[in-house]
PDB file of C-alpha atoms and ligand atoms in Angstrom:
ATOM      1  CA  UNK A   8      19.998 -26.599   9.868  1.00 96.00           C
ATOM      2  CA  UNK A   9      21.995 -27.171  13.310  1.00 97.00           C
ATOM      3  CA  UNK A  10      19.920 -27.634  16.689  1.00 98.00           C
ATOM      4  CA  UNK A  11      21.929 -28.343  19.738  1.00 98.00           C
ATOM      5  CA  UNK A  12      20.041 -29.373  22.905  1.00 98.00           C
ATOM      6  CA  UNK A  13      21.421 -29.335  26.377  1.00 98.00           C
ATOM      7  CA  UNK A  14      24.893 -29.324  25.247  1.00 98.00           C
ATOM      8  CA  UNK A  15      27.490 -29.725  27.848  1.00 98.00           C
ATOM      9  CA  UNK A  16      30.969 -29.888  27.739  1.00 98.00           C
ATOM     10  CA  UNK A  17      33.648 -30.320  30.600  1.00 98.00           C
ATOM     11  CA  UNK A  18      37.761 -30.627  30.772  1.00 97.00           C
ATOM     12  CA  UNK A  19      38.422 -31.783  33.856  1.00 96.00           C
ATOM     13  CA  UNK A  20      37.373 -29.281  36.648  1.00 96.00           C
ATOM     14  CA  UNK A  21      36.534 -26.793  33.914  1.00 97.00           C
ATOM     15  CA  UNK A  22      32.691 -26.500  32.690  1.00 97.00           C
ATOM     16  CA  UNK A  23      32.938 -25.117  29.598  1.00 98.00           C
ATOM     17  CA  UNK A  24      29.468 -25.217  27.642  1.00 98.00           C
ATOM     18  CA  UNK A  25      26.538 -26.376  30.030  1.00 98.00           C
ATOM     19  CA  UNK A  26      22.821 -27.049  28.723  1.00 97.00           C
ATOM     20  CA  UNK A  27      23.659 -25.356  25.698  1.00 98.00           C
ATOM     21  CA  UNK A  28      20.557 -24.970  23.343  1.00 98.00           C
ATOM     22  CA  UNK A  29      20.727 -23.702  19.860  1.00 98.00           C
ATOM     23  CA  UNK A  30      19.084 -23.501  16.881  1.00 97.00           C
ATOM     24  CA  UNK A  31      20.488 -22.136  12.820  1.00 97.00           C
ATOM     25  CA  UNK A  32      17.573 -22.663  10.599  1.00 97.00           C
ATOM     26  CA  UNK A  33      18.561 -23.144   6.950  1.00 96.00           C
ATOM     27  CA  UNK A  34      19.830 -20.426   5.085  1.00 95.00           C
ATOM     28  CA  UNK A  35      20.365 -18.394   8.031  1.00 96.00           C
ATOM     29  CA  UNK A  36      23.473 -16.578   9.426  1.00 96.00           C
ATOM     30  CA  UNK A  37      23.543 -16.666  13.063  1.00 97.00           C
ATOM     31  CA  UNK A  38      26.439 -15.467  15.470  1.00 97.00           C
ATOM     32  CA  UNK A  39      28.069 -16.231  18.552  1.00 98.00           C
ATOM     33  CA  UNK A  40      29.120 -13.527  20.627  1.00 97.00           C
ATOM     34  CA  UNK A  41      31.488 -14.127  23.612  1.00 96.00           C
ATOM     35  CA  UNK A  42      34.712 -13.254  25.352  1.00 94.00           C
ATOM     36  CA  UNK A  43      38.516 -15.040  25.354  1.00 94.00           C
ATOM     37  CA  UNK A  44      37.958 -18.788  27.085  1.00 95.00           C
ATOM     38  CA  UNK A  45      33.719 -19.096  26.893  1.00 97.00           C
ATOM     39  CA  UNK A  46      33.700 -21.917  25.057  1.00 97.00           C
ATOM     40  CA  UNK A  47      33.079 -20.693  21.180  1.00 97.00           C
ATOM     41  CA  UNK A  48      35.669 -22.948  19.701  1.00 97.00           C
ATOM     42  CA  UNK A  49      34.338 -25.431  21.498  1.00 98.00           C
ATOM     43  CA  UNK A  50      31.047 -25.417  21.066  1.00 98.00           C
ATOM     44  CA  UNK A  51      32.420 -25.135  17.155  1.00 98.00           C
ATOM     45  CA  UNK A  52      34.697 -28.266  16.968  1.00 97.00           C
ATOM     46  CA  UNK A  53      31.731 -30.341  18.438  1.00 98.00           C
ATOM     47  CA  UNK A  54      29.269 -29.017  15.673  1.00 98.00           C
ATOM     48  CA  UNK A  55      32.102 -30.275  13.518  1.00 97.00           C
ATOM     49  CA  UNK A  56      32.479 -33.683  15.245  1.00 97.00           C
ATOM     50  CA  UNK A  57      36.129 -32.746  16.410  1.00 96.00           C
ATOM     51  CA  UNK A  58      35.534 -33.330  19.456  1.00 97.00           C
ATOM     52  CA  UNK A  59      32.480 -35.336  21.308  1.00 96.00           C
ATOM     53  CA  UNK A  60      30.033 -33.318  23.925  1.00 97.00           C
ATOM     54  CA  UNK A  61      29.782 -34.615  26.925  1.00 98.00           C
ATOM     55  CA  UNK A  62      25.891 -34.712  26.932  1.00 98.00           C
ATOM     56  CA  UNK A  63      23.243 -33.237  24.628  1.00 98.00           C
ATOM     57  CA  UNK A  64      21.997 -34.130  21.353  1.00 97.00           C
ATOM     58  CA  UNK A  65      23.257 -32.307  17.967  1.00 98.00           C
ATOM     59  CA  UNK A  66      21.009 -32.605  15.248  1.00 97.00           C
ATOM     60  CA  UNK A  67      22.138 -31.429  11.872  1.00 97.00           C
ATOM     61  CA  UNK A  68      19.826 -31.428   8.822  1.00 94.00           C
ATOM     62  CA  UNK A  69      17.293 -32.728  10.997  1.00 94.00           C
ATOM     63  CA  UNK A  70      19.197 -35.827  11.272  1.00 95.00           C
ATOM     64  CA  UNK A  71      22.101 -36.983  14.041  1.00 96.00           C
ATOM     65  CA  UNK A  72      24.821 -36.646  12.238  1.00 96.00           C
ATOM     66  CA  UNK A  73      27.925 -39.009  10.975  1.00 94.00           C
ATOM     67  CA  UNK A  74      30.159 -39.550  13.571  1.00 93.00           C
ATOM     68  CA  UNK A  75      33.321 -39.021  11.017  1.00 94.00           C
ATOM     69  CA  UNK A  76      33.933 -35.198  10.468  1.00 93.00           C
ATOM     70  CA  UNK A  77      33.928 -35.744   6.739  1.00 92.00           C
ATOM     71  CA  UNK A  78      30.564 -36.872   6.271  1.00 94.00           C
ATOM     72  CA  UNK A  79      28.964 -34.453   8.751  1.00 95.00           C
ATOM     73  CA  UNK A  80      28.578 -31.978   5.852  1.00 95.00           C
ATOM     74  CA  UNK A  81      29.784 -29.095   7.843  1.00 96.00           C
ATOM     75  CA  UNK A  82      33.441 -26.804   6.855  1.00 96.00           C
ATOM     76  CA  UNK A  83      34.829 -24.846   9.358  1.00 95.00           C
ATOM     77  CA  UNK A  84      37.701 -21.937   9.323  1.00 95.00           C
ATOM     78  CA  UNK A  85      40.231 -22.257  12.458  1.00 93.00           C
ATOM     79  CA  UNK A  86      41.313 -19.235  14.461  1.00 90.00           C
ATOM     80  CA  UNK A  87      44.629 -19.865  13.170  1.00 90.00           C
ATOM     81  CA  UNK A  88      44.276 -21.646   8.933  1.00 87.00           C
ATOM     82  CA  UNK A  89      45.700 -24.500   8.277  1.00 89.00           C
ATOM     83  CA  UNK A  90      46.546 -24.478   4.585  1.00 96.00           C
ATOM     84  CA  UNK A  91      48.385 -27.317   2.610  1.00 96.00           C
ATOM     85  CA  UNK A  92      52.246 -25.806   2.350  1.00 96.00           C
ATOM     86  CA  UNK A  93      53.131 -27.954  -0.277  1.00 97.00           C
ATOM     87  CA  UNK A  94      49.982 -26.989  -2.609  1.00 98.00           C
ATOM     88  CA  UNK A  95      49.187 -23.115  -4.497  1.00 98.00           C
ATOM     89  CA  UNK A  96      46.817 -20.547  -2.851  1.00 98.00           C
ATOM     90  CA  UNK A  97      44.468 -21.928  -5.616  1.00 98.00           C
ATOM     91  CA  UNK A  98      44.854 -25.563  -5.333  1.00 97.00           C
ATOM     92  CA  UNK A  99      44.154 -25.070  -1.439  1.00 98.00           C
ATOM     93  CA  UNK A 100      40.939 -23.142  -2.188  1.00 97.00           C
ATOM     94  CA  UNK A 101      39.527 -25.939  -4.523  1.00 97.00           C
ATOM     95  CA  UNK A 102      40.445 -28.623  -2.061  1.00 95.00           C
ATOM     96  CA  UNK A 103      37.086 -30.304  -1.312  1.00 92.00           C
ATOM     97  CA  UNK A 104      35.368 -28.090  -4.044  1.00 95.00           C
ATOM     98  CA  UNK A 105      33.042 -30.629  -5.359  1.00 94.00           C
ATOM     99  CA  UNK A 106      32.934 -28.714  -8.817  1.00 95.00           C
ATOM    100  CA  UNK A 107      34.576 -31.320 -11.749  1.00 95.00           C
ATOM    101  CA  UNK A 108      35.181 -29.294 -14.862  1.00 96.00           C
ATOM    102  CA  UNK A 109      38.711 -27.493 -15.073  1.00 96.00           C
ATOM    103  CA  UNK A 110      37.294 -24.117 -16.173  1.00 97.00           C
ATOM    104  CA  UNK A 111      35.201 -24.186 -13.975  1.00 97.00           C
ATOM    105  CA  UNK A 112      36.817 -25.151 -10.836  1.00 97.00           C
ATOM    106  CA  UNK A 113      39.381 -22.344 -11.887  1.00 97.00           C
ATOM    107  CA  UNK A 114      36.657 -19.758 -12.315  1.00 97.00           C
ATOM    108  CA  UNK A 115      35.647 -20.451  -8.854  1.00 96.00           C
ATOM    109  CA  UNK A 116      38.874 -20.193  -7.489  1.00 97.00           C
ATOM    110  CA  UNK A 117      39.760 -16.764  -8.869  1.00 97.00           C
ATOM    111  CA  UNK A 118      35.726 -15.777  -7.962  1.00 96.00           C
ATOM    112  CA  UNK A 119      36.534 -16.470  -4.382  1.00 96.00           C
ATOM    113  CA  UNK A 120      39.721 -15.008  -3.871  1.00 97.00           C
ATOM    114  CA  UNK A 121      39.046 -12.054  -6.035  1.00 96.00           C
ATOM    115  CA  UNK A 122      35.946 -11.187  -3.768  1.00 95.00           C
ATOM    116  CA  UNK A 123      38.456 -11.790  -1.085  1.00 95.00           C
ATOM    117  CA  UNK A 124      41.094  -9.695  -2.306  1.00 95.00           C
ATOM    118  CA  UNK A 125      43.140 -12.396  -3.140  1.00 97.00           C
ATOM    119  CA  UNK A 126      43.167 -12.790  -6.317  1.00 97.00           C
ATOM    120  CA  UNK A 127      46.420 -12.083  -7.125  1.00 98.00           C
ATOM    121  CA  UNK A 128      48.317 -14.654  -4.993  1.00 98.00           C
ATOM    122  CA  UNK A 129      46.449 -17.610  -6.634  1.00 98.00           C
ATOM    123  CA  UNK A 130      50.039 -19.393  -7.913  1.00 98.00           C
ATOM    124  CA  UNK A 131      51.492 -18.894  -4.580  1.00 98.00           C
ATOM    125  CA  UNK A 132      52.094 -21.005  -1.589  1.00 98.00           C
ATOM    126  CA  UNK A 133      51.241 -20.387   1.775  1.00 97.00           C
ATOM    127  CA  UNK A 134      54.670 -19.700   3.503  1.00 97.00           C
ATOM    128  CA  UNK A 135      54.771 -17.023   0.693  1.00 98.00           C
ATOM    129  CA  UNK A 136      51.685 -15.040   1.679  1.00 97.00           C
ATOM    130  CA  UNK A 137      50.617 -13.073   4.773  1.00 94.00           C
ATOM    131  CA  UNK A 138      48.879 -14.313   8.054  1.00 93.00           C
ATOM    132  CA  UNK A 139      46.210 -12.126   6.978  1.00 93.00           C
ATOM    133  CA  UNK A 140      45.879 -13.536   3.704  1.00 95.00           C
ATOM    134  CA  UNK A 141      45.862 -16.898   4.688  1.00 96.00           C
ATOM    135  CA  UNK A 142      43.495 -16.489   6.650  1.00 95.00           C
ATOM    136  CA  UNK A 143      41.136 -15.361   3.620  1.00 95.00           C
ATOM    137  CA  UNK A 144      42.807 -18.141   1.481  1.00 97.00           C
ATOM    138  CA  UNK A 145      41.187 -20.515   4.558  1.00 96.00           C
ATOM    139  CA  UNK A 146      37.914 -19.125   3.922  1.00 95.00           C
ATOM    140  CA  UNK A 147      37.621 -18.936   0.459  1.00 96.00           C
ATOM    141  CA  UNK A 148      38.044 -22.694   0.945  1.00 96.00           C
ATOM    142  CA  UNK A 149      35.846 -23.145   3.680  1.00 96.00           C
ATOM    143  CA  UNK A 150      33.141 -21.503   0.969  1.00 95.00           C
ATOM    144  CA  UNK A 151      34.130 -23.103  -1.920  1.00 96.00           C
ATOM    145  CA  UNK A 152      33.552 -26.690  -0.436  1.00 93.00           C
ATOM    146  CA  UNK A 153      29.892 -26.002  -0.528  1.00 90.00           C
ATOM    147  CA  UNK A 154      28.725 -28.004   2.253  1.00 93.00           C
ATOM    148  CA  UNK A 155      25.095 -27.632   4.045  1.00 91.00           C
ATOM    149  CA  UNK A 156      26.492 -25.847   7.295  1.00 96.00           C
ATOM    150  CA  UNK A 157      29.313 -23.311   7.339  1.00 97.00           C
ATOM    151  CA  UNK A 158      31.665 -22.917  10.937  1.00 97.00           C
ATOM    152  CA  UNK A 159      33.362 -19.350  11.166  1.00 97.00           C
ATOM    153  CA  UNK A 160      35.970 -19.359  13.955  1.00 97.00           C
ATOM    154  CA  UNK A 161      36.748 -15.740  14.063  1.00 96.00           C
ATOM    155  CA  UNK A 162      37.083 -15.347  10.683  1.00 95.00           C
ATOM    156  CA  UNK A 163      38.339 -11.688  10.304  1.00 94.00           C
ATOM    157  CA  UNK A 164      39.943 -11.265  13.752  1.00 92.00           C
ATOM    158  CA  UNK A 165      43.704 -10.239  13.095  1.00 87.00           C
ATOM    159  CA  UNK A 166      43.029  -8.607   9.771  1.00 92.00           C
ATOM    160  CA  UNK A 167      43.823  -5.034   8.910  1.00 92.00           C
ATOM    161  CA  UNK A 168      40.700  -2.958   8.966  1.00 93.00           C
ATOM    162  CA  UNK A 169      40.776  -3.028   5.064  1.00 92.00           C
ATOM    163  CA  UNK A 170      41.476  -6.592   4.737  1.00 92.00           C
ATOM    164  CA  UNK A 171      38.175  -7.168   7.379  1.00 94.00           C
ATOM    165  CA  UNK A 172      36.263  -4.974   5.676  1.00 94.00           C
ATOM    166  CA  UNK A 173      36.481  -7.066   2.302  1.00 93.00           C
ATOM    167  CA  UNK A 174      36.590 -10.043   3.920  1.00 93.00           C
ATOM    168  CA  UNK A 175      32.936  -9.356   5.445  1.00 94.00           C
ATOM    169  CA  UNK A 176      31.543  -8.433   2.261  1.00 94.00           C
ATOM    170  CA  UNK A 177      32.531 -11.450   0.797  1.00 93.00           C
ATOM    171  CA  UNK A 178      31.231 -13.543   3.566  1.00 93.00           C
ATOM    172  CA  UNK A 179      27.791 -11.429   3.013  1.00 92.00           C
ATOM    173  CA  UNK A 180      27.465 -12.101  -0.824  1.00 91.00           C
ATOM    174  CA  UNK A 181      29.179 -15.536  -0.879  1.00 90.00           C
ATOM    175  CA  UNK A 182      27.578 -17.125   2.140  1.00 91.00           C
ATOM    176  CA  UNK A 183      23.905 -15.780   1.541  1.00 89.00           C
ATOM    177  CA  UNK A 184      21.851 -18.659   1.553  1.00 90.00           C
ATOM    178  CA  UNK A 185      23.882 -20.720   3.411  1.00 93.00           C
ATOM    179  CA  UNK A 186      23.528 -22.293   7.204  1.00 96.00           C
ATOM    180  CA  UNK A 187      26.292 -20.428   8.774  1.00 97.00           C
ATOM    181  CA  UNK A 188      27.613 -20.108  12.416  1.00 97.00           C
ATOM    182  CA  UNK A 189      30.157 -17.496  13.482  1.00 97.00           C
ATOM    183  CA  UNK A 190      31.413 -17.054  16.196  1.00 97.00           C
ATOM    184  CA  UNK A 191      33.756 -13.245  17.277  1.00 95.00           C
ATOM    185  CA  UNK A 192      34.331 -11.560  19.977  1.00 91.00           C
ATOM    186  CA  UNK A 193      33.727  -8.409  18.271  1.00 92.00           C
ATOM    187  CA  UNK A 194      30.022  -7.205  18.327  1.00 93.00           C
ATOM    188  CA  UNK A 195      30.439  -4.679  15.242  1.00 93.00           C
ATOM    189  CA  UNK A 196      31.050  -7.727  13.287  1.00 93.00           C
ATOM    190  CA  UNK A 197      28.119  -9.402  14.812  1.00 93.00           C
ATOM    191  CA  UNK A 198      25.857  -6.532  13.983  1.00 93.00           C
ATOM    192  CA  UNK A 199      26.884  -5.703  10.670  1.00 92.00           C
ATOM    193  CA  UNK A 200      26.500  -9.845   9.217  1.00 93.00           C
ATOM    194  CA  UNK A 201      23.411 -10.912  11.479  1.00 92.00           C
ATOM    195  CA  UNK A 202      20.084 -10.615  11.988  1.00 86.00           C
ATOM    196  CA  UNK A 203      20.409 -13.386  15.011  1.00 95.00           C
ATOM    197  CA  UNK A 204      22.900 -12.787  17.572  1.00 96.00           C
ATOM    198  CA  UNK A 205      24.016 -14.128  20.798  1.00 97.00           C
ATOM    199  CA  UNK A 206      26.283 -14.043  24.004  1.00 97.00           C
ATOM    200  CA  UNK A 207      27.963 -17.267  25.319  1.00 98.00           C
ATOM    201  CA  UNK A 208      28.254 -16.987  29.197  1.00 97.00           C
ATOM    202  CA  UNK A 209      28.896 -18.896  31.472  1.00 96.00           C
ATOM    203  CA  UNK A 210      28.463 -21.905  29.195  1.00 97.00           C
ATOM    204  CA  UNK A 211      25.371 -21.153  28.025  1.00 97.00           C
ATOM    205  CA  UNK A 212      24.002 -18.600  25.097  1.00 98.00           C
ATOM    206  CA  UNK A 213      21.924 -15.433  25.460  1.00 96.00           C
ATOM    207  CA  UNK A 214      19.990 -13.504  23.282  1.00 91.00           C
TER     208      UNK A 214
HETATM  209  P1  ADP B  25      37.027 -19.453  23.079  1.00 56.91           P
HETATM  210  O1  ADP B  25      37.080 -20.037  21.717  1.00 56.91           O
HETATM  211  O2  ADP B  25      35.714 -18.825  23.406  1.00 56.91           O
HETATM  212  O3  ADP B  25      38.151 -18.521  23.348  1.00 56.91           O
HETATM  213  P2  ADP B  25      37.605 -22.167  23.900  1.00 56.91           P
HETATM  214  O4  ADP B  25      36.437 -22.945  23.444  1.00 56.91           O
HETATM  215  O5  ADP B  25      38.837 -22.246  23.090  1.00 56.91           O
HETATM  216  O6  ADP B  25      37.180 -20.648  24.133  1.00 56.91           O
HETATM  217  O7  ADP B  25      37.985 -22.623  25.357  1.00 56.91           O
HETATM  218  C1  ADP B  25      37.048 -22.581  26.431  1.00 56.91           C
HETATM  219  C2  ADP B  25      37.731 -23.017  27.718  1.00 56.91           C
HETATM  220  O8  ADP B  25      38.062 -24.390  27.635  1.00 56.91           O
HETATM  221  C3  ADP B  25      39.031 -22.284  28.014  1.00 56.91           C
HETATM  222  O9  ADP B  25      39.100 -22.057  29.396  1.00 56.91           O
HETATM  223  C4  ADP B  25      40.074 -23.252  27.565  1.00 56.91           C
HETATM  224  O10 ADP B  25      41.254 -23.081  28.300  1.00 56.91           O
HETATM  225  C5  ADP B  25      39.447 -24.589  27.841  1.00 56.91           C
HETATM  226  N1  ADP B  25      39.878 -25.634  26.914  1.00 56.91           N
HETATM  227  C6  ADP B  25      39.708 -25.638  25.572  1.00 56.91           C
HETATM  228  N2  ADP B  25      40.177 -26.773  25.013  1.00 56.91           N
HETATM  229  C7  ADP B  25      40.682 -27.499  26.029  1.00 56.91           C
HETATM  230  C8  ADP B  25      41.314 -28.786  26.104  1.00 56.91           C
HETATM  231  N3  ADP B  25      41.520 -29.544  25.013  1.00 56.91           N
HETATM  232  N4  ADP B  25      41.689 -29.214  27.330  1.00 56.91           N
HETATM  233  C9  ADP B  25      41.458 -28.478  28.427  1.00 56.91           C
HETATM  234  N5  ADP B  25      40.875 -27.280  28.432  1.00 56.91           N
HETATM  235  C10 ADP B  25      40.482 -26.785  27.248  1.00 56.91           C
HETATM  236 MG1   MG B  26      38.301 -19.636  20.178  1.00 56.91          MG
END
């Protein structure tokens, strides 16, 4: 569960989130609608404890969480992924996979990507794949970490209409059930994975 109260953010001059109030209850897939420069990453990378909020409370799980991004219990997916270089497609996707066994951290892996339309790049490395397929490679990772809140920074924005259209299913079947905030500035994405949906404006969100 995430609830964020009052949250306000500022650079400088800039305002960028202000009284910001929102609520993901468990299981649920909520998104963020809102245009170039509103404050979506933002309000993402504080969720994530990237970055600190200038005043409001963040609760996740019920609980104020860790300071230290890696024991928030939150992934996230970047605008732009950030793979390992020196590591496979397959080895980045089971990076922070808490699953042990070899078989099955391998069955997982080629689950993922093959959902994602992936699954043949699996022995590659990143410089020898697509922007468009790193980008799945990033979220196949982001999934396969299995933490209690998922982040989607516009997870399908420069992908080919094909490409997007696989990569939303797979967010649909692999994410169901899990507490998951996405944020896009395209509202036929919005519609098609969410029942809840709102409009960042103005630093503050709209239903
Ligand atoms: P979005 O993701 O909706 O496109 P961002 O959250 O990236 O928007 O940015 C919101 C606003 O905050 C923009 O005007 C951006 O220029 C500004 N901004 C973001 N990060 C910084 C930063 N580190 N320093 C100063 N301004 C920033
Ligand atoms: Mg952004």
């Amino acid at each position: 569960m995430i609830r964020a109260q009052g949250i306000t953010k500022r650079y400088g001059e800039l305002t960028v989130l202000e009284g910001l109030c929102l609520t993901v209850e468990p299981g649920e897939l909520v998104s963020i609608l809102g245009e170039s420069g509103s404050g979506k990453s933002t309000l993402l990378r504080i969720i994530a404890g990237l970055e600190e909020a200038d005043a409001g409370r963040l609760l996740l799980g019920g609980k104020p969480p860790a300071p230290e991004p890696g024991k928030r219990g939150v992934s996230m997916t970047f605008q732009e992924p950030a793979l390992w270089n020196h590591m496979t497609v397959e080895d980045n996707i089971l990076y922070g996979c808490p699953l042990r066994g070899r078989q099955q951290r391998r069955e997982q892996a080629a689950l993922l990507a093959g959902r994602l339309g992936i699954g043949e790049l699996l022995k590659r490395y990143p410089y020898e794949i697509s922007g468009g397929q790193a980008k799945r490679a990033a979220l196949a990772r982001a999934i396969a970490c299995r933490k209690s809140v998922l982040l989607l920074d516009e997870p399908f924005a420069n992908l080919d209409e094909k490409s997007k259209a696989i990569a939303m299913e797979a967010v649909r079947q692999c994410c169901a059930g899990m507490t998951v905030l996405l944020v896009t500035h395209s509202r036929e994405e919005a519609e098609c994975l969410s029942q809840k949906r709102y409009q960042l404006e103005r630093g503050r969100l709209y239903g």
